[in-house]
Structures are given as C-alpha cells and as structure tokens.
Amino acid sequence: MTASLSAPERTSTVVDGCTLSYLRAGRGTPLVFLHGEDGIAEWTPWMAQLAERYDVIVPDHPAFGGSDWPDWLDDVHDVAYFYLDVFAALGLRDIHLVGHSLGGWIACELAIRDRAPLRSLTLVASGGLRLSGVPKLDRFIIPPEAVVRAGYADAALAEAQLAVPKSSDDDDRDLRNRFAVARLQWQPRHDLRLPKWMHRITVPTHVVWGDADRIVPPAYAAEFARLIPGARVTMIPNCGHFPQTERSDAFVRAVSAFLEGLPA
Amino acid sequence: MRTWYFSENAYPYLPDDFESIRVNLPNRIFDPEIGAELYNRYFDEWQLADELGLDVMANEHHQTAINLNACVPLVMAVLARITKKARLLVLGNPVANRRDPVRVAEEMAMVDCYSRGRLEVGFVRGVPYEISATNALPVRTADRLWEAHDLILKAWTSHDEPFNWEGRFFHHRQVNIWPRPFQQPHPPVWITSTSTAQVARIAELGYVAATFLTGVTRTKLVFDGYRKRRSELGLETPEDRLAYSGMVYVGDTDEAGLEGARKLNWINTANRAPTQFKNPPGYNTLAASAQFMRTEDMPFVRSKASIEELMEDGTIFAGNADTVFRQIERHYRRVGGYGNLLMLGQAGFLEHDETTASMRRFARDVYPRLKELRIEAAAGVA
C-alpha cells in the first residue's frame, strides 16, 4: 500500500480530444490537485500523505507536462470547462478541489461555473484576482532565476533548486510549461470579472497562504476570503509562494484538518 | 538588382555599463536635443540616397536605443515628402503586435497617396523584444500576422461598401477606408521570413520575401524554399521576389572599409538584452527556444562572431568599391541570386560624413555593377 502511495504510475485519459496525463494514488473521496505555473515534476511526499486518506489525482493541465496542447486551448476559462468534462468522464463526485497559484485560478473559474461535482475548494497562494495597489510578481519581465528566488521565504531553498542540474528532458519540459503559462497568463494575468461571480462558490472554501509570499502577496488571501462566502483563511508563517514545498508538514496539517472538519 | 538604403536610426550615446538596450533602458538617457539632431540627420541621409538614385527603406522598433522609429508610418510620410524618385519600402509594419490592422491599412494608403504610388508595404512578425515592448501575446504571432494581412488587403481592395471583419484575433465593423491606396490594386507587398515554413505562403502570394543578416546558409534555405514552392505551382521566380539585407560600407581603401564595418557592427555588439526579452515563451518554436537556452543566441544570430567571420559569410560587405562588389557578387551566387539588396549603410557611431562618403562611393562605383548581375542557371531549386 505504502509503495504505491509513494510512487504511483502515470496514466492518461482522452477528453475533448485532448490527452490528459495524470498521477493518481490513494482511496476514498477524490482530491484533485491543480498545479501552478511550474507544473508537476514528480509525485511528492505531501501527495503521498494526503493519499493515505483520499484518492489523490494530480493532472498535468492541457499544454503542460505530458498532456496535449489542444487547438481549442485559448485561456483559463477553457481549462476550467475542460476539467468539468474530465470529472464527468472519470466519474468523479464530491471532489475536494485543491488549486495552487495558476491552479487556484482555474479552480475558482471551475467552481463558479458548476459546483455540482465539488465537495470543497482549497485555494493555495492562488492567482486569478487583481487587487488594486498590490501588484503580483510579473514573471515575464524578470529573468527565470529571479522568479525562483522570489518563490521562497528561505533563500537557501531557492539556491538549492537553482543548483540542481537539469537534464535536457527537464529543460524541455520546463520550456513547454513556460509556453503554456504564456498562453494562459501573458495578458491578462488575472480575470477582472471574477469578483463579480465569486459569490457563486457555495462549497466550503479554505484559503491557504504563506505569510512571506512575494509572488502573490498575502493581502490576496483576505481578498479571496472576502469574496467567497464563509471562506476560512490559514496563514502559514515563514513561508513563501509554495507552502506545499517550503512548509510541507504545516501545509498537509492545515489542508487535512479543514477537509476532516467538514460536515459529513 | 535594386538597392534600398536603410539605417536602424540608433541613439548610440549610452552609458558604458548598460545591461539591456531593449525594453527597459530608461528613457532619461535620451536627450531630446541630441535625439532631434539624430532624427533630422537620418532623414538627410535618406534624402541623399534618393538623390544618388538609390531606393530607401525604414523599419520600426519600440522602447530601444537601437532604433528610434517607434512609428514607421510617420517615417514613411516624411520620406514621401523629402524624396522624389526613390521607391519607399517599409519593412515592416509589425502587424502581429499592432492592435488595429485597419489603422495600418489607412496609414499605408495615405503614404501611398502622398508619394504618388512609390510605397512598398512590408509586414513583419517582429523580433522577440518587441513582444515585451508592445505587450503582445508571444504565442500565435504568425497567425495574427496573417489575419492582419488578410484584413489589410481586404480593406485596400474593397471599394463599393463597408464590410465587417469578425476574425479570430481582430474585429472591426464597417471597414471602408478613406483614402484608398494610390497603386492599384494595392502597393507591392513584402514579408520578412527566416523560416522555410513561412516562406512557402509568401511564395504562393508572389510577394517579395526578405531576410536580414542571415549570411549564406539560412538565406539560401529561405530563397530555395521560395523558389521550390513557386516551381511546384508551375511558376517562375523572378529575382526581384527575393531580398537580402547585409551591412555595407564602402571605403576608399579596404582598410577604411573594414573600419566602417567595425562601426556598423555596433548593431551586434550593443544588442544586449536579458533572457526574458530575447526569448519570450511561445515566440519561437520549442526547438528554437531550446537551442537558444543551450547557446544563448537566437537561431541564426551570431552575436559573438568576428568581423572577418561576418564578412566571409556575407553578413557584412566592406572594403573598397571593388572588394565590396566582389563580396556581394560572391554572396549573390552562393545563395542562388536575389534582386534586392537592403543596404544597412549606417549604424551606431558611424558619423554623417563617413556614412555619406560610403553612400556616394556605393552609388558611383558599386551599384552600376550590381545592376548587371545575373544568375546563368534557370530559376528553380539549385
């Protein structure tokens, strides 16, 4: 059991003419994790921990990683509708949807459109909003290394990541992911209409943020909570834009506590 | 062969330690007094080109000291008034980045009328830095270029009633431009290409295909691609369908020519920009981007090449008049011939008197011989 939880096989399905590549392990209520701009390199320990209690599904968004780049893909709205079709195709219901950064934006768009397949929503350092006077980091106007350095409260983590030698496969995957991010997020980098319709998100919502996030500043956490009825906020101390990596234990505890605390 | 004289119209007076000449070099560095002098001097040089019997060309770049012409239709309008005989080539309108193709159609129609039909209209995808400078989406630039082209051509050639355009990228109701172009059905069209995929479509339309500073190998690939496509359609390729841009300096001696070439090469040596501007994600293909990451150079750019290497490869033509003619002839033959030389005759710190001296020598001693150049073999794939 532990072996498969820690190293699940990659599998795929075809929906709307697009091959979706994903990792899946665990049993029980589905927990779908929608990744951020950096894609998914591998299954991580925090995913394995959540897979002890949930059926954890981690797809590569269309155009990212091992998934196709379909002709119909123009923007985040397309990805949201696509995932609704994916949930239907895989027969997923009562989903705990967890989205990080770009994945959080996708999750919001999805939850606004159709909450029926969802049991809860967890937004982790989520994109999608523009808060006047609180600029987000613009990853397209600074060098790639600067984006990595801005991602962590602990500078050593950033340097460690930059020091990892990358294979040319890694480089190709990263390049393809950067293309996909440009496709979805070059302009605009948010959806100005979201604030009008966030009140439609009537599933229990948890907003998780690092208090030292320099990519999407912590003020955004309060803004999401303001716009989504009944949302709860967990601020993780000494943590940058990647709570799941930088403060992994605190992240898993916070996410699990919220999910387990939901009424049956 | 026609020669089209051009300069990027730089503002070269920069601090020694500038990191990036594209997009984010602060405009405090631009001294308006000096800038005004430069603009007027560059116009004087274009006017001289006309007097010398050359044709002229201008282009457009944004947010950079390498090229002060942020709006090339303005340049063309001035050229229309200060030249008398020269054909006026704009290469080109960056229509993948401009938001309003109908406006481009109007601008070109106006200049064509001002000049009484001397305008030739180029469309370009634009170099990568322009993506950041104009905040255009880096993906699907070629698709946007072609849809803009289609809309512009329709605007130029529709005369009886307004039409609506509801395309994938552009929407415009009631298109009915006044004026319409002077030349009928429309001015000649040029499109820049460095890829064989793009050039096939240019060949089908019979437009002039132009390539810039691409030496021998890449130039030949593009030109052969054009000729091959035409051949597949049972059509010939007259030489005037192909255009090549190289740096040209004609000195009174070979040494003086080389000195001029070094000054022209400022275009390469000053062209510093960080990764995020040189290679915005989605602008190049994955393969080209990957190559860039490995070599730090855009495909076909050799920013670290020596003057001698650039001269050997036909990116720079420099020396006395005879030497320059022979270098151009050699390049011409190696790529299978072309009918248009886009002469980059001024750059960086090359002063007005140095520039005009080279232009005069070129016009007197090189151009007449270029006009005699012919390829003996039949047109088609070499």
XYZ file of C-alpha atoms in Angstrom:
646
model
C 0.000 0.000 0.000
C 2.698 2.485 1.003
C 4.769 1.604 -2.046
C 2.001 2.506 -4.470
C 1.138 5.625 -2.488
C 4.696 6.857 -2.737
C 5.270 6.067 -6.399
C 2.087 5.820 -8.389
C 2.115 5.155 -12.091
C 1.410 7.871 -14.533
C -1.710 7.299 -16.567
C -3.794 9.215 -19.051
C -7.241 9.665 -20.480
C -8.607 11.444 -23.542
C -11.297 14.057 -23.024
C -12.439 16.688 -25.554
C -9.824 15.308 -27.930
C -7.033 16.119 -25.502
C -4.835 13.527 -23.815
C -4.639 14.363 -20.137
C -1.692 12.868 -18.285
C -2.057 12.419 -14.536
C -0.765 10.745 -11.392
C -3.217 9.001 -9.084
C -2.970 7.122 -5.812
C -4.996 6.519 -2.687
C -8.627 5.611 -1.982
C -11.731 7.347 -0.870
C -13.099 10.769 -1.659
C -11.313 12.230 -4.687
C -8.879 15.066 -4.059
C -7.873 16.763 -7.305
C -4.766 18.965 -7.131
C -4.497 21.611 -9.851
C -0.846 22.636 -10.192
C 0.669 26.070 -10.642
C 2.914 27.649 -13.263
C 5.830 25.281 -12.662
C 3.882 22.146 -13.474
C 4.359 18.838 -11.733
C 7.806 17.276 -11.828
C 7.035 14.219 -9.735
C 4.850 12.736 -7.043
C 5.843 14.246 -3.691
C 5.700 13.120 -0.054
C 2.901 15.578 0.712
C 0.829 13.985 -2.053
C 1.563 10.545 -0.568
C 0.461 11.751 2.878
C -2.834 13.029 1.516
C -3.234 9.787 -0.459
C -3.418 7.903 2.848
C -6.898 9.336 3.297
C -8.026 10.473 -0.162
C -7.963 9.386 -3.772
C -5.388 11.943 -4.883
C -5.379 12.877 -8.567
C -2.689 15.202 -9.930
C -3.164 16.051 -13.614
C -0.872 17.992 -15.930
C -3.053 20.806 -17.273
C -3.586 20.853 -21.054
C -0.379 22.121 -22.681
C 1.687 21.261 -19.596
C 3.887 18.282 -18.854
C 2.681 15.134 -20.569
C -0.713 16.444 -21.629
C -1.594 17.514 -25.134
C -1.752 21.091 -26.308
C -5.212 21.087 -27.885
C -6.259 23.515 -30.622
C -9.178 24.736 -28.543
C -6.952 25.968 -25.727
C -7.016 29.776 -25.596
C -7.324 30.717 -21.931
C -8.022 29.711 -18.346
C -11.759 29.506 -18.995
C -11.150 26.726 -21.492
C -9.148 24.800 -18.894
C -11.961 25.185 -16.332
C -14.600 23.793 -18.663
C -12.232 21.033 -19.728
C -11.740 19.866 -16.146
C -15.511 19.759 -15.618
C -15.637 17.411 -18.615
C -12.748 15.385 -17.154
C -14.550 14.976 -13.814
C -17.611 13.716 -15.666
C -15.572 11.368 -17.830
C -13.771 9.877 -14.820
C -16.988 9.671 -12.833
C -15.629 11.851 -10.023
C -18.022 13.320 -7.471
C -17.763 15.029 -4.080
C -14.349 16.248 -5.147
C -12.040 18.125 -2.806
C -10.572 20.533 -5.317
C -7.188 21.978 -4.348
C -5.569 24.597 -6.589
C -2.162 26.264 -6.287
C -1.320 29.589 -7.951
C -2.473 29.249 -11.593
C -4.280 26.072 -10.490
C -6.137 28.117 -7.890
C -7.333 30.485 -10.586
C -8.530 27.531 -12.665
C -10.252 26.085 -9.585
C -12.142 29.352 -8.950
C -13.333 29.584 -12.538
C -14.434 25.956 -12.375
C -16.253 26.315 -9.041
C -18.081 29.425 -10.257
C -19.352 27.622 -13.324
C -20.507 24.351 -11.794
C -20.226 23.416 -8.153
C -22.111 20.140 -8.596
C -19.099 17.787 -8.692
C -17.373 19.544 -5.775
C -17.378 18.868 -2.045
C -14.872 21.594 -1.112
C -12.422 24.117 -2.507
C -8.905 24.807 -1.218
C -7.047 27.770 -2.699
C -3.305 27.811 -2.089
C -1.467 31.060 -2.937
C -3.994 31.398 -5.705
C -3.876 33.502 -8.836
C -6.895 34.926 -10.649
C -7.534 38.207 -8.865
C -6.080 41.667 -9.287
C -6.010 43.671 -6.093
C -5.556 47.348 -6.786
C -2.353 48.666 -5.205
C -0.973 45.173 -4.507
C 0.958 44.081 -7.576
C 1.736 40.435 -8.224
C 5.207 39.461 -9.392
C 5.375 39.595 -13.193
C 7.351 36.521 -14.190
C 7.605 37.653 -17.808
C 9.692 40.746 -17.186
C 12.380 39.296 -14.923
C 14.927 36.542 -15.529
C 13.815 32.983 -14.723
C 16.286 32.737 -11.798
C 14.712 35.799 -10.210
C 11.324 34.083 -10.337
C 12.737 31.066 -8.466
C 14.375 33.287 -5.840
C 11.138 35.165 -5.249
C 9.302 31.909 -4.571
C 10.678 31.074 -1.140
C 10.986 32.743 2.245
C 14.116 30.665 2.831
C 16.774 31.807 0.351
C 18.650 28.533 0.760
C 15.734 26.637 -0.749
C 15.805 28.819 -3.856
C 19.559 28.399 -4.273
C 19.231 24.653 -3.787
C 16.615 24.492 -6.502
C 18.742 26.566 -8.878
C 21.741 24.331 -8.195
C 20.036 21.095 -9.214
C 21.489 20.005 -12.535
C 18.714 19.594 -15.044
C 18.575 17.011 -17.773
C 17.681 18.191 -21.229
C 14.321 16.447 -20.751
C 13.767 18.611 -17.681
C 14.699 21.695 -19.697
C 12.344 20.744 -22.494
C 9.515 20.135 -20.050
C 10.146 23.459 -18.282
C 10.257 25.263 -21.612
C 6.972 23.731 -22.712
C 5.409 24.685 -19.385
C 6.627 28.283 -19.799
C 4.979 28.384 -23.212
C 1.752 27.123 -21.654
C 1.887 29.752 -18.913
C 2.362 32.454 -21.543
C -0.602 31.106 -23.454
C -2.830 31.256 -20.398
C -1.442 34.138 -18.405
C 0.504 36.633 -20.546
C -2.352 39.032 -20.727
C -4.413 39.499 -18.735
C -2.732 37.904 -15.748
C -5.998 37.683 -13.886
C -9.738 37.739 -14.547
C -11.267 41.113 -13.748
C -14.726 39.549 -13.827
C -14.018 37.045 -11.052
C -15.033 39.381 -8.182
C -18.499 39.718 -9.748
C -19.196 35.988 -9.519
C -17.168 34.528 -6.669
C -20.315 34.566 -4.531
C -21.440 31.576 -6.627
C -18.793 29.449 -4.894
C -21.038 27.935 -2.255
C -18.893 24.915 -1.381
C -16.832 25.134 1.817
C -13.664 27.019 0.952
C -10.253 27.139 2.595
C -7.670 29.767 1.642
C -4.076 28.790 2.465
C -1.199 31.240 2.115
C 2.416 31.753 3.116
C 2.879 34.965 5.114
C 6.051 35.762 3.117
C 4.696 35.114 -0.374
C 6.410 37.577 -2.744
C 4.750 36.250 -5.882
C 1.119 36.702 -4.865
C 1.246 38.815 -1.708
C -0.660 37.674 1.417
C -3.165 40.528 1.087
C -4.765 38.410 -1.642
C -5.721 35.754 0.902
C -8.013 38.185 2.664
C -9.459 39.278 -0.671
C -10.388 35.713 -1.652
C -11.934 35.226 1.783
C -13.882 38.441 1.405
C -15.331 37.376 -1.929
C -16.157 33.733 -1.151
C -18.945 33.291 1.375
C -17.805 31.603 4.592
C -14.210 31.025 3.456
C -11.611 30.265 6.100
C -8.023 31.508 5.941
C -4.887 29.737 7.163
C -1.724 31.841 7.070
C 1.438 29.721 7.295
C 4.310 31.541 8.972
C 7.808 31.888 7.456
C 6.554 30.605 4.171
C 6.704 31.844 0.573
C 4.684 31.011 -2.505
C 4.974 27.211 -2.209
C 3.532 26.145 1.172
C 3.343 22.551 -0.046
C 7.114 22.521 -0.565
C 8.510 25.015 1.916
C 6.305 24.137 4.920
C 5.134 20.748 3.847
C 4.019 19.425 7.266
C 2.123 22.579 8.170
C 0.537 22.513 4.733
C -0.667 18.907 4.997
C -1.937 19.514 8.550
C -3.891 22.604 7.545
C -5.383 21.026 4.420
C -6.314 17.771 6.188
C -7.783 19.491 9.229
C -10.113 21.509 7.053
C -11.222 18.521 4.985
C -11.769 16.299 8.009
C -13.660 19.039 9.795
C -16.285 19.283 7.055
C -19.747 18.092 7.993
C -20.421 14.583 6.678
C 19.388 44.459 -58.624
C 17.755 47.288 -56.689
C 19.466 48.695 -53.628
C 17.375 50.007 -50.758
C 19.339 52.165 -48.353
C 18.482 51.962 -44.673
C 19.660 52.617 -41.157
C 18.134 51.497 -37.871
C 18.348 55.123 -36.681
C 20.049 54.456 -33.360
C 20.688 56.675 -30.349
C 24.163 55.337 -29.557
C 25.187 57.664 -26.711
C 24.705 55.254 -23.869
C 26.408 54.695 -20.508
C 29.178 52.068 -20.688
C 27.519 49.695 -18.280
C 24.030 49.412 -19.709
C 22.662 45.910 -19.260
C 19.850 45.889 -21.692
C 19.352 48.031 -24.760
C 15.836 46.672 -25.270
C 12.594 47.333 -23.424
C 13.794 48.648 -20.058
C 16.687 51.042 -20.775
C 15.396 54.191 -19.029
C 14.440 56.954 -21.429
C 16.107 59.521 -19.192
C 19.181 58.599 -21.257
C 17.525 60.031 -24.383
C 18.478 63.702 -24.632
C 15.779 65.331 -26.762
C 18.231 67.876 -28.214
C 20.525 65.102 -29.406
C 17.573 62.965 -30.468
C 16.190 65.760 -32.608
C 19.577 66.179 -34.294
C 19.776 62.464 -34.970
C 16.275 62.169 -36.458
C 16.936 65.078 -38.805
C 20.368 63.809 -39.780
C 18.988 60.363 -40.594
C 16.335 61.961 -42.800
C 19.089 63.910 -44.583
C 20.829 60.616 -45.329
C 17.667 59.080 -46.755
C 17.203 62.160 -48.873
C 20.767 61.784 -50.158
C 20.043 58.163 -51.037
C 17.203 59.365 -53.232
C 19.442 61.931 -54.911
C 22.028 59.212 -55.550
C 19.472 57.024 -57.300
C 19.010 54.500 -54.504
C 15.675 53.385 -53.130
C 15.006 53.689 -49.412
C 13.771 51.540 -46.575
C 12.746 52.087 -42.957
C 11.653 49.874 -40.094
C 10.094 50.074 -36.626
C 11.172 49.149 -33.104
C 9.928 50.098 -29.664
C 11.471 51.071 -26.353
C 15.059 50.823 -27.514
C 18.087 52.961 -28.270
C 18.951 50.721 -31.208
C 16.115 52.162 -33.266
C 14.322 55.434 -32.598
C 11.486 54.808 -35.033
C 8.669 53.683 -32.792
C 6.176 54.503 -35.521
C 7.336 53.723 -39.035
C 4.305 55.180 -40.858
C 5.421 58.602 -39.603
C 8.869 57.997 -41.073
C 7.372 56.927 -44.409
C 5.203 60.036 -44.502
C 8.236 62.282 -44.120
C 10.143 60.252 -46.714
C 7.238 60.657 -49.130
C 7.718 64.426 -48.988
C 11.519 64.665 -48.926
C 12.245 62.188 -51.720
C 11.333 62.487 -55.366
C 12.104 59.267 -57.213
C 13.032 56.613 -54.687
C 10.665 53.777 -54.010
C 9.807 53.752 -50.313
C 9.917 50.391 -48.581
C 8.558 49.892 -45.093
C 9.865 46.602 -43.766
C 7.932 46.437 -41.941
C 4.735 47.101 -40.182
C 4.775 44.812 -37.123
C 1.204 43.708 -37.646
C 1.356 40.711 -35.300
C 1.797 43.227 -32.481
C -0.337 46.134 -33.654
C -3.867 46.011 -32.345
C -5.672 47.638 -35.280
C -4.946 46.389 -38.818
C -7.487 48.763 -40.336
C -5.456 51.666 -38.993
C -2.365 50.170 -40.671
C -4.284 49.950 -43.958
C -5.236 53.621 -43.623
C -1.691 54.736 -42.801
C -0.242 52.918 -45.800
C -2.944 54.254 -48.142
C -2.140 57.789 -47.028
C 1.601 57.416 -47.627
C 0.956 55.787 -50.992
C -1.076 58.848 -51.987
C 1.450 61.343 -50.568
C 4.198 59.676 -52.638
C 2.035 59.188 -55.711
C 2.469 55.456 -55.723
C 6.076 54.926 -54.599
C 5.269 52.920 -51.473
C 6.060 49.226 -50.986
C 4.497 47.704 -47.892
C 6.199 45.122 -45.748
C 4.670 43.114 -42.931
C 6.782 41.530 -40.220
C 6.246 39.345 -37.195
C 8.738 41.480 -35.281
C 11.792 40.427 -33.304
C 11.301 38.848 -29.858
C 11.997 42.003 -27.808
C 9.034 43.691 -29.413
C 6.736 41.257 -27.633
C 7.657 42.736 -24.263
C 7.881 46.291 -25.551
C 4.407 46.207 -27.085
C 2.876 43.728 -24.611
C 1.768 41.454 -27.422
C 0.973 37.789 -26.792
C 4.069 35.744 -27.694
C 2.124 32.724 -28.955
C 0.375 32.629 -32.326
C 2.261 35.652 -33.712
C 2.321 34.131 -37.190
C -1.446 33.517 -37.076
C -2.040 37.125 -36.070
C 0.280 38.379 -38.797
C -1.662 36.509 -41.483
C -5.087 37.522 -40.229
C -3.950 41.159 -40.055
C -2.555 40.820 -43.580
C -5.884 39.411 -44.829
C -7.830 42.265 -43.240
C -5.458 44.922 -44.593
C -5.596 43.514 -48.115
C -9.379 43.418 -47.967
C -9.509 46.996 -46.664
C -7.265 48.140 -49.518
C -9.239 46.349 -52.226
C -12.883 46.770 -51.142
C -14.417 49.811 -52.802
C -18.160 49.512 -53.029
C -19.487 49.312 -49.494
C -18.289 48.808 -45.931
C -17.593 45.284 -44.743
C -17.477 43.722 -41.287
C -14.480 41.681 -40.222
C -15.102 39.219 -37.383
C -11.982 37.156 -37.211
C -10.218 35.087 -34.612
C -7.969 37.897 -33.460
C -9.426 41.077 -34.947
C -12.913 42.515 -35.047
C -13.835 45.610 -36.999
C -17.209 46.759 -38.192
C -17.928 48.884 -41.247
C -14.477 48.903 -42.806
C -14.420 51.497 -45.565
C -11.065 53.254 -45.595
C -10.566 56.732 -46.966
C -8.225 57.244 -48.746
C -7.652 54.082 -50.712
C -4.151 53.303 -51.979
C -2.722 55.154 -54.972
C -1.318 51.992 -56.545
C -3.849 49.521 -57.935
C -4.888 47.068 -56.821
C -2.551 47.833 -53.891
C 1.114 48.594 -53.174
C 3.597 45.737 -53.636
C 3.817 43.572 -50.520
C 6.937 42.225 -48.820
C 7.153 39.835 -45.896
C 10.250 39.008 -43.875
C 10.962 35.362 -43.374
C 13.671 33.350 -41.736
C 11.839 30.063 -41.874
C 11.072 27.780 -44.761
C 7.582 27.146 -43.366
C 6.647 30.805 -43.575
C 8.262 31.423 -46.960
C 6.055 28.923 -48.798
C 2.982 31.070 -48.241
C 4.849 34.222 -49.272
C 5.836 32.449 -52.474
C 2.248 31.406 -53.204
C 1.164 35.008 -52.952
C 4.044 36.198 -55.107
C 5.189 38.712 -52.513
C 8.828 39.666 -52.023
C 10.484 37.530 -49.337
C 13.189 39.307 -47.358
C 15.737 38.025 -44.938
C 18.074 40.053 -42.725
C 21.723 39.454 -41.884
C 21.350 35.710 -42.356
C 24.624 35.088 -44.159
C 24.678 32.233 -46.630
C 23.167 29.006 -45.268
C 19.930 30.311 -43.847
C 19.464 32.771 -46.715
C 19.838 30.005 -49.271
C 17.362 27.825 -47.366
C 14.771 30.591 -47.394
C 15.333 31.545 -51.026
C 15.348 27.912 -52.156
C 12.138 27.380 -50.199
C 10.556 30.251 -52.127
C 11.779 29.038 -55.497
C 10.737 25.451 -54.774
C 7.193 26.439 -53.847
C 6.828 28.553 -56.964
C 8.187 25.704 -59.033
C 5.635 23.304 -57.522
C 2.941 25.715 -58.680
C 4.421 25.840 -62.166
C 5.608 29.415 -61.660
C 8.966 31.111 -62.150
C 10.743 33.164 -59.517
C 11.944 36.465 -60.933
C 14.922 37.708 -58.943
C 13.020 40.735 -57.737
C 10.939 38.444 -55.494
C 13.905 37.929 -53.189
C 15.625 40.403 -50.890
C 18.666 40.230 -48.655
C 19.909 42.679 -46.063
C 23.585 42.999 -45.278
C 25.705 45.685 -43.679
C 27.570 47.637 -46.361
C 30.476 50.027 -46.002
C 32.465 51.286 -48.970
C 35.753 52.934 -48.029
C 38.370 54.457 -50.288
C 40.618 51.563 -49.248
C 39.968 48.086 -47.930
C 41.266 49.179 -44.517
C 38.923 52.131 -44.437
C 36.105 49.801 -45.439
C 36.932 47.478 -42.572
C 36.955 50.399 -40.160
C 33.495 51.350 -41.319
C 32.365 47.744 -40.898
C 33.527 47.732 -37.282
C 31.380 50.756 -36.647
C 28.390 49.164 -38.356
C 28.810 46.060 -36.209
C 27.721 48.140 -33.213
C 24.332 46.732 -34.115
C 25.505 43.328 -32.886
C 27.810 44.346 -30.065
C 25.370 46.789 -28.494
C 22.428 44.444 -28.805
C 22.403 43.287 -25.200
C 19.194 42.114 -23.626
C 18.274 39.646 -20.880
C 16.727 36.232 -21.499
C 13.171 37.194 -20.746
C 13.236 39.751 -23.581
C 15.335 37.750 -26.044
C 13.239 34.640 -25.767
C 9.699 35.265 -24.515
C 7.920 31.925 -24.098
C 5.987 30.918 -27.163
C 7.573 33.359 -29.628
C 9.958 30.772 -31.054
C 9.231 27.122 -31.556
C 10.149 24.803 -28.712
C 13.129 23.553 -30.699
C 14.450 27.044 -31.398
C 13.901 28.091 -27.791
C 15.733 25.028 -26.572
C 18.632 25.845 -28.877
C 18.652 29.368 -27.529
C 18.876 28.092 -23.971
C 21.865 25.969 -24.907
C 23.782 28.542 -26.924
C 22.468 31.876 -25.611
C 21.972 33.008 -29.171
C 18.781 33.252 -31.122
C 18.764 30.926 -34.091
C 20.887 32.353 -36.951
C 22.262 35.165 -34.795
C 25.962 35.050 -34.128
C 26.461 37.914 -31.743
C 29.983 36.764 -30.907
C 31.166 36.307 -34.482
C 34.162 38.348 -35.589
C 34.019 40.937 -38.359
C 36.042 38.593 -40.551
C 33.590 35.725 -39.994
C 30.659 38.018 -40.728
C 32.341 39.214 -43.916
C 33.148 35.667 -45.012
C 29.508 34.750 -44.573
C 28.018 37.771 -46.323
C 26.510 39.420 -43.283
C 28.890 42.338 -43.773
C 30.171 43.649 -47.109
C 33.104 46.013 -46.571
C 36.220 47.263 -48.278
C 36.902 49.463 -51.250
C 34.332 49.570 -54.031
C 35.784 46.689 -55.988
C 36.079 44.499 -52.904
C 32.515 45.264 -51.879
C 31.209 44.450 -55.340
C 33.051 41.124 -55.379
C 31.822 40.213 -51.882
C 28.230 40.957 -52.820
C 28.590 39.051 -56.061
C 30.046 36.056 -54.238
C 27.173 36.050 -51.725
C 24.653 36.556 -54.522
C 25.934 33.479 -56.337
C 26.210 31.345 -53.219
C 22.524 31.832 -52.393
C 21.270 31.452 -55.937
C 20.680 35.097 -56.691
C 18.336 37.863 -55.477
C 17.068 41.115 -56.901
C 17.014 43.385 -53.865
C 19.872 44.425 -51.617
C 18.719 46.086 -48.399
C 21.834 48.085 -47.642
C 22.312 48.685 -43.934
C 24.673 51.592 -44.510
C 24.692 53.378 -41.182
C 24.713 52.231 -37.576
C 25.878 53.262 -34.127
C 28.676 55.824 -34.136
C 29.194 55.942 -37.883
C 29.117 59.698 -38.456
C 27.265 61.616 -41.113
C 30.291 62.336 -43.282
C 31.536 58.740 -43.066
C 28.078 57.472 -43.959
C 27.515 59.780 -46.895
C 31.007 59.123 -48.267
C 30.250 55.402 -48.338
C 26.853 56.016 -49.909
C 28.395 58.124 -52.683
C 31.087 55.545 -53.423
C 28.478 52.815 -53.444
C 26.192 54.670 -55.811
C 29.029 55.595 -58.168
C 31.251 52.504 -58.163
C 29.280 49.516 -56.853
C 25.642 49.951 -57.798
C 26.115 50.118 -61.583
C 27.927 46.769 -61.473
C 25.268 45.234 -59.184
C 22.637 46.133 -61.724
C 24.384 43.877 -64.233
C 24.396 40.793 -62.008
C 22.626 37.772 -63.412
C 22.403 34.113 -62.477
C 23.042 31.976 -65.517
C 21.169 28.866 -64.366
C 17.378 28.680 -64.763
C 15.254 29.754 -61.804
C 14.301 26.846 -59.541
C 15.934 24.722 -56.899
C 19.705 24.882 -57.194
